[in-house]
Amino acid sequence: MPDAAALADLLRSHPGTLVLTGAGMSTDSGIPDYRGRDGTRRVTPMQHGEFVGSSEARQRYWARSFIGWQRFTHAEPNDAHRAVADLQQRGALGAVITQNVDGLHQAAGSRDVTELHGTLAEVVCLTCGDRSDRDLLQARMAEANTGFERLSAGEAFDGSRVGSQIRPDGDIVLADDLVRGFHLPRCTVCGADTLKPDVVFFGGSVPRDRVDACYALTDAAPALLVLGSSLAVMSGLRFVRHAARRGIPVMAVTRGPTRGDHLMTLRVDDSLASTLGAVLRAQVAA
């Protein structure tokens, strides 16, 4: 794999390379991307304005997320996640900025992970600011929606009413009639129905302090490696642009084109697992 060899050489000469990962990292773990290889969005994600705008939108999200969570939490790190963790331990890679909300980098053993878009493992009340654990909320929703759990196993309803694919934000497609029967969870502190997963939905803003921290990581990095991201949204692309302005090498391994291709020192259009595996073997052999 000549591209993998070139990547291994660049990483060898730039130890501690900063990593930026996108949804493509987790597709081999059974969590599909929102976009196809051509960059076209395949499904419509929940929008921030829609979620905060009505109880009906929040009911739809939480009904879908209640079912999706059962499957989402069974996802495990794949070979690409493990390779990143191994390359970190060997000093080839440094901190990780991830656009994913699934926690799989940490589960694989990566350290110094900044979750740019937040995490599905926590829930925040938009009214009073109270924070709670997603698993605890799942238990409360199960108690308030007796029988709804059967949907997670597909036991009660056919595939025209329950989708088979989870989405990167942990929800799943449900028929409208099922959603209407779901009891929306409320905050245990203030009673409002404004509970939200602690993630940045499409159209929302990443907290400024988190953005600044990622810029600081980019400023300190000897190089930047993008993994599994089309850089279609500015939240990740801005760090690629910042790295390019600094004049440090910018590398990418991802399927299909990215919005930052013109800024790349090296661009590998191949499997993450096989490419990173080859890089890891080169590191071990060096």
C-alpha positions as a printed NumPy array, in Angstrom:
array([[  0.   ,   0.   ,   0.   ],
       [  2.084,   2.954,  -1.247],
       [ -0.305,   5.541,   0.245],
       [ -0.087,   3.879,   3.65 ],
       [  3.72 ,   3.83 ,   3.381],
       [  3.762,   7.555,   2.574],
       [  1.44 ,   8.222,   5.526],
       [  3.651,   6.158,   7.822],
       [  6.682,   8.186,   6.701],
       [  4.928,  11.487,   7.393],
       [  3.797,  10.353,  10.834],
       [  7.292,   9.107,  11.619],
       [  8.683,  12.552,  10.894],
       [  5.869,  14.303,  12.773],
       [  5.354,  12.37 ,  16.042],
       [  2.368,  13.431,  18.107],
       [  0.247,  14.31 ,  15.067],
       [ -3.164,  15.702,  16.021],
       [ -6.13 ,  13.579,  14.877],
       [ -9.544,  14.799,  13.686],
       [-12.142,  12.073,  13.181],
       [-15.616,  11.961,  11.672],
       [-18.507,   9.553,  11.266],
       [-16.543,   7.326,   8.894],
       [-14.563,   6.082,  11.898],
       [-17.63 ,   4.329,  13.275],
       [-19.267,   2.847,  10.182],
       [-17.455,  -0.468,  10.712],
       [-18.939,  -0.499,  14.219],
       [-22.436,  -0.514,  12.733],
       [-23.134,   3.21 ,  13.074],
       [-23.757,   4.538,   9.555],
       [-22.72 ,   7.952,   8.315],
       [-25.298,  10.578,   7.342],
       [-23.689,  10.878,   3.9  ],
       [-22.874,   8.523,   1.05 ],
       [-19.475,   8.306,  -0.62 ],
       [-20.445,  11.099,  -2.99 ],
       [-21.003,  13.432,  -0.028],
       [-24.787,  13.509,  -0.487],
       [-26.775,  13.364,   2.748],
       [-28.698,  10.091,   2.873],
       [-30.922,  10.873,   5.856],
       [-32.185,  14.088,   7.433],
       [-30.795,  14.563,  10.949],
       [-32.56 ,  16.349,  13.774],
       [-32.049,  20.112,  13.494],
       [-31.296,  22.207,  16.584],
       [-34.029,  24.748,  15.822],
       [-36.558,  21.991,  15.284],
       [-35.678,  20.26 ,  18.562],
       [-35.911,  23.377,  20.729],
       [-38.951,  24.658,  18.859],
       [-41.657,  22.211,  19.949],
       [-42.597,  19.422,  22.329],
       [-43.687,  17.385,  19.296],
       [-40.173,  17.467,  17.836],
       [-38.679,  16.447,  21.164],
       [-41.223,  13.627,  21.469],
       [-40.207,  12.387,  18.022],
       [-36.521,  12.526,  18.876],
       [-36.805,  10.785,  22.255],
       [-39.105,   8.051,  20.95 ],
       [-36.612,   7.286,  18.207],
       [-33.641,   7.649,  20.522],
       [-35.222,   5.368,  23.115],
       [-35.211,   2.557,  20.559],
       [-31.917,   3.53 ,  18.95 ],
       [-30.117,   3.623,  22.305],
       [-30.643,  -0.1  ,  22.788],
       [-28.661,  -0.768,  19.614],
       [-26.282,   2.186,  19.856],
       [-24.889,   1.053,  23.195],
       [-24.05 ,  -2.373,  21.747],
       [-21.67 ,  -0.814,  19.193],
       [-18.024,  -1.665,  19.87 ],
       [-14.763,  -0.09 ,  18.719],
       [-13.531,  -1.359,  15.367],
       [-10.011,  -1.962,  14.052],
       [ -9.61 ,   1.702,  13.066],
       [-10.406,   2.886,  16.607],
       [ -7.952,   0.364,  18.024],
       [ -5.239,   1.381,  15.552],
       [ -5.576,   5.032,  16.582],
       [ -5.226,   4.034,  20.237],
       [ -2.173,   1.875,  19.463],
       [ -0.536,   4.612,  17.395],
       [ -1.183,   7.035,  20.249],
       [  0.54 ,   4.724,  22.698],
       [  3.547,   4.533,  20.357],
       [  3.739,   8.325,  20.174],
       [  2.924,   8.558,  16.466],
       [ -0.381,  10.259,  17.193],
       [ -1.258,  12.828,  19.807],
       [ -4.604,  14.176,  20.984],
       [ -7.854,  13.269,  19.224],
       [-10.618,  15.685,  18.244],
       [-13.698,  13.704,  17.284],
       [-16.915,  14.864,  15.683],
       [-18.528,  11.62 ,  16.84 ],
       [-20.724,  11.327,  19.928],
       [-20.448,   7.564,  20.437],
       [-17.519,   7.316,  22.878],
       [-15.84 ,   4.575,  20.834],
       [-12.405,   6.229,  20.807],
       [-12.318,   6.146,  24.595],
       [-13.658,   2.58 ,  24.641],
       [-10.76 ,   1.572,  22.364],
       [ -8.257,   3.084,  24.795],
       [ -7.544,   6.481,  23.243],
       [ -6.664,   9.281,  25.654],
       [ -6.853,  13.069,  25.361],
       [-10.09 ,  12.881,  23.368],
       [-12.051,  16.088,  22.792],
       [-15.654,  15.383,  21.815],
       [-16.296,  18.358,  19.558],
       [-20.027,  17.695,  19.224],
       [-20.582,  16.431,  22.764],
       [-21.616,  13.014,  23.982],
       [-24.826,  10.987,  23.917],
       [-23.962,   9.572,  27.338],
       [-25.169,  12.743,  29.086],
       [-28.432,  14.701,  29.056],
       [-28.963,  18.381,  29.834],
       [-32.166,  20.27 ,  30.662],
       [-32.399,  23.354,  28.48 ],
       [-34.628,  25.061,  31.049],
       [-32.74 ,  24.676,  34.344],
       [-29.36 ,  23.321,  33.203],
       [-29.522,  20.119,  35.249],
       [-27.337,  17.31 ,  33.914],
       [-28.101,  13.628,  34.153],
       [-26.933,  10.236,  32.922],
       [-28.412,   8.896,  29.676],
       [-28.746,   5.37 ,  31.056],
       [-30.804,   6.688,  33.978],
       [-33.055,   8.56 ,  31.537],
       [-33.411,   5.37 ,  29.498],
       [-34.683,   3.569,  32.601],
       [-37.175,   6.365,  33.326],
       [-38.449,   6.324,  29.742],
       [-38.838,   2.548,  29.88 ],
       [-40.919,   2.829,  33.038],
       [-43.138,   5.5  ,  31.491],
       [-43.512,   3.648,  28.18 ],
       [-44.321,   0.069,  29.114],
       [-44.074,  -2.242,  26.108],
       [-42.179,   0.224,  23.946],
       [-38.934,  -1.655,  24.606],
       [-40.172,  -4.53 ,  22.444],
       [-39.535,  -2.299,  19.446],
       [-35.809,  -2.5  ,  20.072],
       [-35.866,  -6.208,  19.321],
       [-38.312,  -5.822,  16.461],
       [-40.665,  -8.231,  18.215],
       [-43.88 ,  -6.266,  18.038],
       [-43.869,  -4.34 ,  14.787],
       [-42.844,  -4.859,  11.179],
       [-39.992,  -3.11 ,   9.386],
       [-42.297,  -0.561,   7.769],
       [-42.821,   0.994,  11.207],
       [-39.42 ,   0.463,  12.836],
       [-36.185,   1.237,  10.985],
       [-33.277,  -1.192,  11.173],
       [-30.437,   1.35 ,  11.084],
       [-29.302,   3.541,  13.923],
       [-28.007,   6.992,  13.03 ],
       [-24.844,   8.787,  14.187],
       [-26.915,  10.711,  16.777],
       [-28.294,   7.482,  18.23 ],
       [-31.868,   7.689,  16.962],
       [-33.729,   5.455,  14.545],
       [-36.683,   5.751,  12.162],
       [-40.111,   5.114,  13.697],
       [-43.569,   5.41 ,  12.182],
       [-45.532,   8.496,  13.234],
       [-48.259,   6.5  ,  14.951],
       [-45.691,   4.91 ,  17.253],
       [-44.118,   8.26 ,  18.059],
       [-47.479,   9.763,  19.039],
       [-47.9  ,   7.103,  21.73 ],
       [-44.567,   7.841,  23.385],
       [-44.531,   9.673,  26.753],
       [-41.994,  12.483,  26.565],
       [-39.533,  12.515,  29.497],
       [-39.415,  15.501,  31.832],
       [-36.653,  16.981,  33.944],
       [-36.675,  15.598,  37.491],
       [-35.581,  18.995,  38.828],
       [-37.814,  21.564,  37.122],
       [-40.417,  19.372,  35.394],
       [-39.878,  20.842,  31.917],
       [-39.984,  18.64 ,  28.821],
       [-36.803,  20.272,  27.485],
       [-34.332,  17.451,  28.09 ],
       [-31.735,  17.259,  25.324],
       [-28.807,  14.91 ,  24.703],
       [-25.594,  16.796,  25.38 ],
       [-24.706,  16.909,  21.687],
       [-24.591,  19.619,  19.04 ],
       [-27.406,  19.017,  16.58 ],
       [-27.177,  20.217,  12.989],
       [-27.658,  23.985,  13.005],
       [-26.414,  24.278,  16.583],
       [-23.162,  25.833,  17.764],
       [-20.183,  24.14 ,  19.359],
       [-19.415,  25.849,  22.706],
       [-16.815,  28.581,  22.231],
       [-14.464,  27.252,  24.904],
       [-14.394,  23.855,  23.185],
       [-13.649,  25.455,  19.823],
       [-10.852,  27.497,  21.379],
       [ -9.383,  24.386,  22.991],
       [ -9.322,  22.641,  19.608],
       [ -7.654,  25.637,  17.983],
       [ -5.022,  25.489,  20.737],
       [ -4.439,  21.803,  19.984],
       [ -4.059,  22.658,  16.297],
       [ -1.606,  25.445,  17.129],
       [  0.545,  23.034,  19.139],
       [  0.388,  20.141,  16.662],
       [  3.255,  19.173,  14.333],
       [  0.73 ,  17.892,  11.783],
       [ -2.966,  17.088,  11.408],
       [ -4.488,  13.761,  10.346],
       [ -8.158,  13.635,   9.31 ],
       [ -9.841,  10.231,   9.564],
       [-13.279,   9.323,   8.22 ],
       [-14.614,  12.831,   7.612],
       [-15.823,  14.532,   4.447],
       [-15.288,  17.88 ,   6.228],
       [-18.713,  18.844,   4.91 ],
       [-19.487,  20.975,   7.957],
       [-17.426,  23.907,   9.164],
       [-17.028,  22.541,  12.69 ],
       [-14.227,  20.264,  11.479],
       [-13.112,  22.04 ,   8.309],
       [-12.014,  25.157,  10.24 ],
       [ -9.238,  23.212,  11.973],
       [ -7.98 ,  21.862,   8.65 ],
       [ -7.892,  25.415,   7.296],
       [ -6.126,  26.611,  10.439],
       [ -3.519,  23.86 ,  10.159],
       [ -2.944,  24.707,   6.485],
       [ -2.487,  28.379,   7.351],
       [  0.131,  27.353,   9.899],
       [  1.96 ,  25.473,   7.166],
       [  1.955,  22.087,   8.917],
       [  1.254,  18.861,   6.983],
       [ -2.424,  17.988,   6.656],
       [ -3.22 ,  14.354,   5.873],
       [ -6.497,  12.517,   5.417],
       [ -7.723,   8.947,   5.155],
       [-11.372,   8.815,   4.152],
       [-13.639,   7.423,   1.469],
       [-14.738,   9.906,  -1.171],
       [-13.897,  13.599,  -1.593],
       [-13.593,  16.149,   1.208],
       [-14.077,  19.917,   1.269],
       [-10.444,  20.235,   2.29 ],
       [ -8.796,  18.215,  -0.495],
       [ -7.039,  21.29 ,  -1.876],
       [ -5.354,  21.785,   1.513],
       [ -4.022,  18.242,   1.85 ],
       [ -0.379,  17.241,   1.905],
       [ -1.461,  13.607,   1.494],
       [ -4.911,  12.245,   0.708],
       [ -5.691,   8.516,   0.977],
       [ -9.02 ,   7.27 ,  -0.418],
       [ -9.08 ,   3.823,   1.127],
       [-10.299,   1.769,   4.063],
       [ -9.467,   3.261,   7.443],
       [ -8.877,  -0.121,   9.057],
       [ -6.531,  -1.435,   6.365],
       [ -4.635,   1.841,   5.959],
       [ -4.146,   2.441,   9.689],
       [ -3.296,  -1.227,  10.145],
       [ -0.53 ,  -0.891,   7.556],
       [  0.722,   2.286,   9.239],
       [  0.773,   0.509,  12.605],
       [  2.735,  -2.402,  11.174],
       [  5.239,   0.038,   9.704],
       [  5.615,   1.668,  13.114],
       [  6.207,  -1.678,  14.784],
       [  8.773,  -2.678,  12.175],
       [ 10.679,   0.622,  12.356]])
